[in-house]
Coordinates of C-alpha atoms and ligand atoms in Angstrom, one line a residue:
X1 CA 0.1 0.1 -0.1
X2 CA 1.3 3.3 -0.9
X3 CA 0.0 6.5 0.6
X4 CA 1.0 10.0 -0.7
X5 CA 1.6 12.8 2.1
X6 CA 1.2 16.5 1.6
X7 CA 2.4 18.9 4.4
X8 CA 2.0 22.6 4.0
X9 CA 0.9 23.9 7.5
X10 CA 3.8 26.3 8.1
X11 CA 7.1 27.2 6.1
X12 CA 8.0 23.6 4.8
X13 CA 6.4 22.7 1.5
X14 CA 6.6 18.7 1.7
X15 CA 5.4 15.8 -0.5
X16 CA 6.2 11.9 0.2
X17 CA 5.4 8.6 -1.0
X18 CA 5.1 5.9 2.0
X19 CA 4.5 2.3 2.1
X20 CA 2.7 0.6 5.1
X21 CA 6.0 -1.5 5.6
X22 CA 7.1 1.7 6.9
X23 CA 9.5 2.5 3.8
X24 CA 9.6 6.4 2.7
X25 CA 9.5 5.5 -1.2
X26 CA 10.3 9.1 -2.3
X27 CA 10.1 12.7 -0.9
X28 CA 10.9 16.0 -1.4
X29 CA 11.1 18.9 1.3
X30 CA 11.4 22.5 0.2
X31 CA 12.6 24.8 2.8
X32 CA 11.2 28.2 2.6
X33 CA 13.5 29.4 5.1
X34 CA 15.5 32.0 2.6
X35 CA 11.9 33.9 2.0
X36 CA 11.1 34.4 5.2
X37 CA 15.0 35.1 6.5
X38 CA 14.5 38.9 5.9
X39 CA 11.5 39.4 7.9
X40 CA 12.9 37.5 10.9
X41 CA 10.2 34.8 11.0
X42 CA 7.5 33.2 8.9
X43 CA 5.3 35.4 6.8
X44 CA 2.0 33.8 6.5
X45 CA 1.2 35.3 3.1
X46 CA 4.8 34.4 1.6
X47 CA 4.6 31.1 3.0
X48 CA 1.1 30.6 1.3
X49 CA 2.2 31.7 -2.4
X50 CA 5.6 29.8 -2.0
X51 CA 3.5 26.4 -1.3
X52 CA 1.6 27.2 -4.5
X53 CA 4.5 27.8 -6.5
X54 CA 6.5 24.7 -5.3
X55 CA 3.8 22.0 -4.9
X56 CA 3.1 21.0 -8.4
X57 CA 6.8 20.2 -9.2
X58 CA 7.5 18.3 -6.1
X59 CA 4.4 16.3 -6.6
X60 CA 5.6 15.3 -9.7
X61 CA 9.1 14.4 -8.5
X62 CA 7.8 12.5 -5.9
X63 CA 5.6 10.1 -7.9
X64 CA 8.4 9.9 -10.8
X65 CA 11.0 8.8 -8.0
X66 CA 8.6 6.5 -6.5
X67 CA 7.6 5.0 -10.0
X68 CA 4.0 5.5 -9.3
X69 CA 0.7 7.0 -10.9
X70 CA -1.5 9.1 -9.3
X71 CA -4.4 6.2 -10.2
X72 CA -2.0 3.6 -8.4
X73 CA -2.2 5.6 -5.1
X74 CA -4.1 3.8 -2.2
X75 CA -4.9 7.2 -0.5
X76 CA -3.8 10.6 0.1
X77 CA -3.4 12.1 3.2
X78 CA -2.9 15.8 3.5
X79 CA -2.2 17.9 6.8
X80 CA -5.3 20.1 7.6
X81 CA -4.2 21.7 10.7
X82 CA -3.2 23.1 12.8
X83 CA -1.2 25.8 11.3
X84 CA -1.5 28.8 8.8
X85 CA -4.7 28.9 7.1
X86 CA -3.3 30.3 3.7
X87 CA -0.7 27.1 3.4
X88 CA -3.6 24.9 4.8
X89 CA -5.5 25.6 2.1
X90 CA -3.1 25.2 -0.6
X91 CA -2.7 21.8 0.5
X92 CA -6.1 20.7 1.2
X93 CA -7.0 21.9 -2.3
X94 CA -4.5 19.9 -4.3
X95 CA -5.3 16.9 -2.1
X96 CA -9.1 17.2 -2.6
X97 CA -8.9 17.6 -6.4
X98 CA -6.3 14.8 -6.8
X99 CA -8.9 12.5 -4.7
X100 CA -12.0 13.4 -6.5
X101 CA -10.1 13.4 -10.1
X102 CA -8.6 10.0 -9.5
X103 CA -11.2 8.4 -7.0
X104 CA -8.8 7.9 -4.3
X105 CA -9.6 7.9 -0.5
X106 CA -8.5 10.9 1.4
X107 CA -7.5 11.2 4.9
X108 CA -7.0 14.8 6.8
X109 CA -4.4 14.6 9.5
X110 CA -3.8 16.5 12.4
X111 CA 0.0 18.0 12.1
X112 CA 0.9 17.1 15.6
X113 CA -0.5 13.5 15.4
X114 CA 1.9 13.6 12.6
X115 CA 4.8 14.1 14.8
X116 CA 3.5 12.2 17.9
X117 CA 3.4 8.8 15.4
X118 CA 6.5 9.4 13.4
X119 CA 8.7 6.9 15.8
X120 CA 6.5 4.3 14.6
X121 CA 7.4 5.0 11.2
X122 CA 11.2 4.8 11.8
X123 CA 11.1 1.6 14.0
X124 CA 8.3 -0.3 16.0
X125 CA 7.2 1.6 19.0
X126 CA 4.4 0.0 20.9
X127 CA 2.0 2.2 22.9
X128 CA 1.9 3.5 25.4
X129 CA 5.2 5.8 25.0
X130 CA 6.0 9.1 26.5
X131 CA 6.6 12.3 24.0
X132 CA 7.7 15.5 24.5
X133 CA 6.7 17.6 21.5
X134 CA 8.8 20.5 20.8
X135 CA 8.2 22.5 17.6
X136 CA 8.0 26.2 16.9
X137 CA 4.4 26.2 17.5
X138 CA 3.8 23.6 20.3
X139 CA 5.3 22.0 23.6
X140 CA 3.5 19.5 25.2
X141 CA 4.3 16.2 26.8
X142 CA 2.0 13.5 25.5
X143 CA 1.4 10.1 26.9
X144 CA 0.3 8.4 23.5
X145 CA -2.0 5.4 24.3
X146 CA -3.0 4.7 20.9
X147 CA -4.5 6.4 17.7
X148 CA -6.9 9.3 18.8
X149 CA -5.8 8.3 22.3
X150 CA -3.6 10.8 24.0
X151 CA -3.2 12.3 27.5
X152 CA -1.7 15.6 27.7
X153 CA 0.4 15.5 30.8
X154 CA 1.8 19.1 30.7
X155 CA 2.0 22.0 28.2
X156 CA 3.5 25.4 28.0
X157 CA 1.7 28.3 29.5
X158 CA 3.2 30.9 27.1
X159 CA 5.8 30.5 24.5
X160 CA 6.6 27.2 22.5
X161 CA 10.4 26.0 23.2
X162 CA 11.2 26.5 19.7
X163 CA 10.1 30.0 19.8
X164 CA 12.2 30.6 23.1
X165 CA 15.3 29.4 20.4
X166 CA 13.9 31.6 17.5
X167 CA 13.3 34.4 19.9
X168 CA 16.7 33.8 21.8
X169 CA 18.6 33.9 18.1
X170 CA 17.0 37.0 17.3
X171 CA 17.7 38.7 20.5
X172 CA 21.6 37.7 20.0
X173 CA 21.5 38.6 16.4
X174 CA 21.9 35.3 15.2
X175 CA 19.6 35.1 12.4
X176 CA 16.8 33.1 11.2
X177 CA 15.7 30.3 11.7
X178 CA 17.0 30.4 15.1
X179 CA 16.9 27.1 16.8
X180 CA 19.8 25.6 14.9
X181 CA 21.7 29.1 14.6
X182 CA 21.8 29.7 18.5
X183 CA 22.7 25.9 19.2
X184 CA 25.6 26.4 16.6
X185 CA 26.7 29.5 18.4
X186 CA 26.2 27.6 21.7
X187 CA 29.1 25.2 20.6
X188 CA 31.8 27.9 20.9
X189 CA 30.6 29.0 24.5
X190 CA 31.2 28.3 27.9
X191 CA 28.0 27.4 29.6
X192 CA 28.8 28.5 33.3
X193 CA 29.9 32.1 32.6
X194 CA 26.3 33.7 32.7
X195 CA 23.3 32.0 34.4
X196 CA 19.6 32.1 33.7
X197 CA 17.4 30.7 36.4
X198 CA 15.3 27.4 35.4
X199 CA 11.6 28.4 34.3
X200 CA 8.9 27.9 37.0
X201 CA 11.6 26.9 39.3
X202 CA 9.4 27.5 42.6
X203 CA 7.0 25.2 41.0
X204 CA 8.8 21.8 41.5
X205 CA 5.5 19.3 41.4
X206 CA 3.6 20.7 38.3
X207 CA 4.3 19.6 34.8
X208 CA 3.8 23.1 33.0
X209 CA 6.1 24.3 30.7
X210 CA 7.1 28.0 30.4
X211 CA 9.6 30.0 28.0
X212 CA 8.7 33.6 28.2
X213 CA 10.7 34.4 31.5
X214 CA 14.1 33.1 30.2
X215 CA 13.5 35.0 27.3
X216 CA 13.3 38.5 28.8
X217 CA 16.1 37.4 31.1
X218 CA 18.4 37.1 28.1
X219 CA 17.3 40.4 26.6
X220 CA 17.9 42.2 29.8
X221 CA 21.5 40.5 29.9
X222 CA 22.2 41.5 26.5
X223 CA 21.2 45.3 27.3
X224 CA 23.3 45.3 30.5
X225 CA 26.4 44.4 28.3
X226 CA 25.9 47.0 25.8
X227 CA 28.9 46.0 23.3
X228 CA 28.6 42.4 23.1
X229 CA 31.3 40.4 21.5
X230 CA 31.1 36.9 19.5
X231 CA 32.5 35.4 22.9
X232 CA 29.6 37.1 24.9
X233 CA 26.9 35.7 22.3
X234 CA 28.4 31.9 22.5
X235 CA 28.6 32.1 26.5
X236 CA 25.1 33.4 26.5
X237 CA 23.6 31.1 24.0
X238 CA 25.6 28.3 25.7
X239 CA 23.6 28.9 29.2
X240 CA 20.6 29.8 27.5
X241 CA 20.2 26.3 25.6
X242 CA 21.4 24.5 28.5
X243 CA 18.8 25.9 30.7
X244 CA 16.0 25.5 28.5
X245 CA 17.2 21.5 27.4
X246 CA 17.5 21.0 31.2
X247 CA 14.0 22.3 32.1
X248 CA 12.8 20.0 29.3
X249 CA 14.6 16.7 30.4
X250 CA 13.4 17.6 34.1
X251 CA 9.6 18.0 33.1
X252 CA 10.4 14.7 31.0
X253 CA 11.5 12.8 33.9
X254 CA 8.7 14.3 36.5
X255 CA 6.4 13.0 33.7
X256 CA 7.7 9.5 33.4
X257 CA 7.5 9.3 37.5
X258 CA 4.0 10.5 37.4
X259 CA 3.1 7.4 34.8
X260 CA 4.9 5.0 37.2
X261 CA 2.9 6.6 39.9
X262 CA -0.2 5.1 37.8
X263 CA 1.3 1.9 37.1
X264 CA 1.5 3.2 33.5
X265 CA 4.9 1.7 32.0
X266 CA 5.7 4.0 28.7
X267 CA 7.6 1.6 26.2
X268 CA 9.8 4.4 25.2
X269 CA 10.6 7.9 25.4
X270 CA 10.6 10.2 22.4
X271 CA 11.1 13.6 21.5
X272 CA 9.6 14.8 18.4
X273 CA 9.2 18.1 16.4
X274 CA 12.1 20.4 15.6
X275 CA 13.8 21.2 18.8
X276 CA 14.0 17.4 18.8
X277 CA 17.0 18.1 16.4
X278 CA 19.2 19.9 19.2
X279 CA 22.1 17.8 20.1
X280 CA 22.1 18.7 24.0
X281 CA 18.7 17.4 24.2
X282 CA 19.2 14.5 22.3
X283 CA 22.4 13.6 24.8
X284 CA 20.1 14.5 27.9
X285 CA 17.6 12.1 26.8
X286 CA 20.3 9.1 26.3
X287 CA 20.8 9.8 29.9
X288 CA 17.4 10.0 31.4
X289 CA 17.0 6.5 29.3
X290 CA 19.8 5.2 31.1
X291 CA 19.0 6.3 34.5
X292 CA 15.2 5.3 34.1
X293 CA 15.7 2.0 32.3
X294 CA 13.2 3.5 29.5
X295 CA 14.5 2.8 25.9
X296 CA 14.7 5.6 23.5
X297 CA 13.6 6.2 20.0
X298 CA 15.8 8.7 18.6
X299 CA 14.2 10.5 15.5
X300 CA 16.6 11.0 12.7
X301 CA 16.7 14.7 12.0
X302 CA 14.5 15.0 9.0
X303 CA 11.8 12.9 11.1
X304 CA 12.1 15.8 13.9
X305 CA 11.5 18.7 11.5
X306 CA 8.5 19.3 9.4
X307 CA 8.0 16.8 6.4
X308 CA 5.4 14.9 4.4
X309 CA 6.8 11.1 5.6
X310 CA 5.0 11.4 9.1
X311 CA 1.8 12.9 7.1
X312 CA 1.6 10.1 5.0
X313 CA 2.5 7.6 8.0
X314 CA -0.1 9.0 10.1
X315 CA -2.5 8.5 7.3
X316 CA -1.5 4.9 7.0
X317 CA -2.4 4.5 10.5
X318 CA -5.5 5.9 10.4
X319 CA -6.4 4.0 7.3
X320 CA -5.7 0.6 8.9
X321 CA -8.2 1.9 11.6
X322 CA -10.7 2.3 9.0
X323 CA -10.6 6.0 8.9
X324 CA -11.5 8.4 5.9
X325 CA -12.3 11.9 5.5
X326 CA -14.9 13.9 3.5
X327 CA -14.0 15.7 0.1
X328 CA -15.9 18.4 2.5
X329 CA -13.1 18.4 5.1
X330 CA -12.1 21.6 6.1
X331 CA -8.8 23.6 7.4
X332 CA -8.6 23.5 11.1
X333 CA -6.0 26.5 11.9
X334 CA -6.5 25.5 15.5
X335 CA -6.7 21.8 16.6
X336 CA -5.8 20.3 19.9
X337 CA -4.5 17.0 19.7
X338 CA -7.5 15.7 22.4
X339 CA -9.7 16.6 19.8
X340 CA -8.9 13.8 17.4
X341 CA -6.3 12.8 15.1
X342 CA -8.3 13.0 11.5
X343 CA -10.6 15.1 10.0
X344 CA -13.9 14.2 9.9
Ligands
KG4_1 O1 8.6 21.1 14.1 P1 9.2 22.2 13.5 O2 10.0 21.8 12.1 O3 8.0 23.2 12.8 C1 6.7 23.6 13.3 O4 5.8 22.8 13.2 O5 6.9 24.6 14.2 O6 9.9 23.2 14.5 C2 10.6 24.1 14.1 C3 11.4 24.8 15.2 C4 12.1 26.3 15.3 O7 11.5 26.9 16.4 C5 13.4 25.8 15.1 O8 14.2 27.0 15.8 C6 13.4 24.8 16.2 O9 12.4 23.6 15.8 N1 14.9 24.0 16.0 C7 15.6 23.7 16.9 C8 16.7 23.2 16.4 N2 16.4 23.0 14.8 C9 15.0 23.4 14.8 N3 15.6 24.2 18.1 C10 16.7 24.0 19.0 N4 18.0 23.3 18.4 C11 17.9 22.6 16.8 N5 19.0 22.2 16.8
ZN2 ZN1 5.9 20.3 13.2

């Protein structure tokens, strides 16, 4: 069975062909970073136009490389939310048109469900597993019991973790996208010269996340330094990254304890979403796995950041449960995971 996946919810235009046997038969990801770089963030209108411009060629490439014609597709899976409305409309319109013309089953996928299920595309990973979902727009700790069955153990009260990296990089003048730039700069820094306080330090027993305070602390520190050198930037980035990463790992560890208290034993620990590409976070996850005797699924970088393979795979998981979406399905720019994985 071969399913086509289409992802246009933010600033990656992506198309992929995935089989039920966990094979990514072909895929293309067009990152729009250059289009948005001069503005220091994603401009929704520019994103929608770029999706419209790139999508047809990417689709052609994927079908050609996957050696399949549209008629032979078993289904089309497309991101229907959450995300930027303009981009969602571009992807959904293409998917609906192809499905209607060639009578192919259609399934609308929640982008966050795509991230959550991506470990199961990479390797066998039984439910329940504990997932730290950290992207540019979302930060949640999710206990994944099954398809359409999740428990949100903790989530951010303000900014997302990826946003904290992006805004931190902007404050330090490191460019866009901020996460990888800040992580790279931090590599050349000493993480003990500056000290940022861990978020929500006085609230040890809750599983909430928060990143707006540390971002403000960084801005204040930069103001007091006035003439900031390259080494200052590296040292600031190093402690900023360390504080965010340690906080995320602490909350993940507390969440695991909370599961154990309830006699739930997650089969694995996973970090999904763009921030999962962070090396310090991956290293810390390995230590946590050793300490708690809980295996990890270490997602490869491509599966951490936005891609269409995870959307095709989530579609496959839905189809295997007998789920289909109607041609009348709509984009859902706001769509919490607890409201289901697929469009109805
Ligand atoms: O999941 P994703 O590709 O897109 C969204 O759905 O948001 O995540 C993008 C986010 C951005 O905020 C980016 O700065 C962050 O992931 N990111 C990183 C790294 N690579 C990407 N953050 C920290 N370290 C990285 N190496
Ligand atoms: Zn994402």
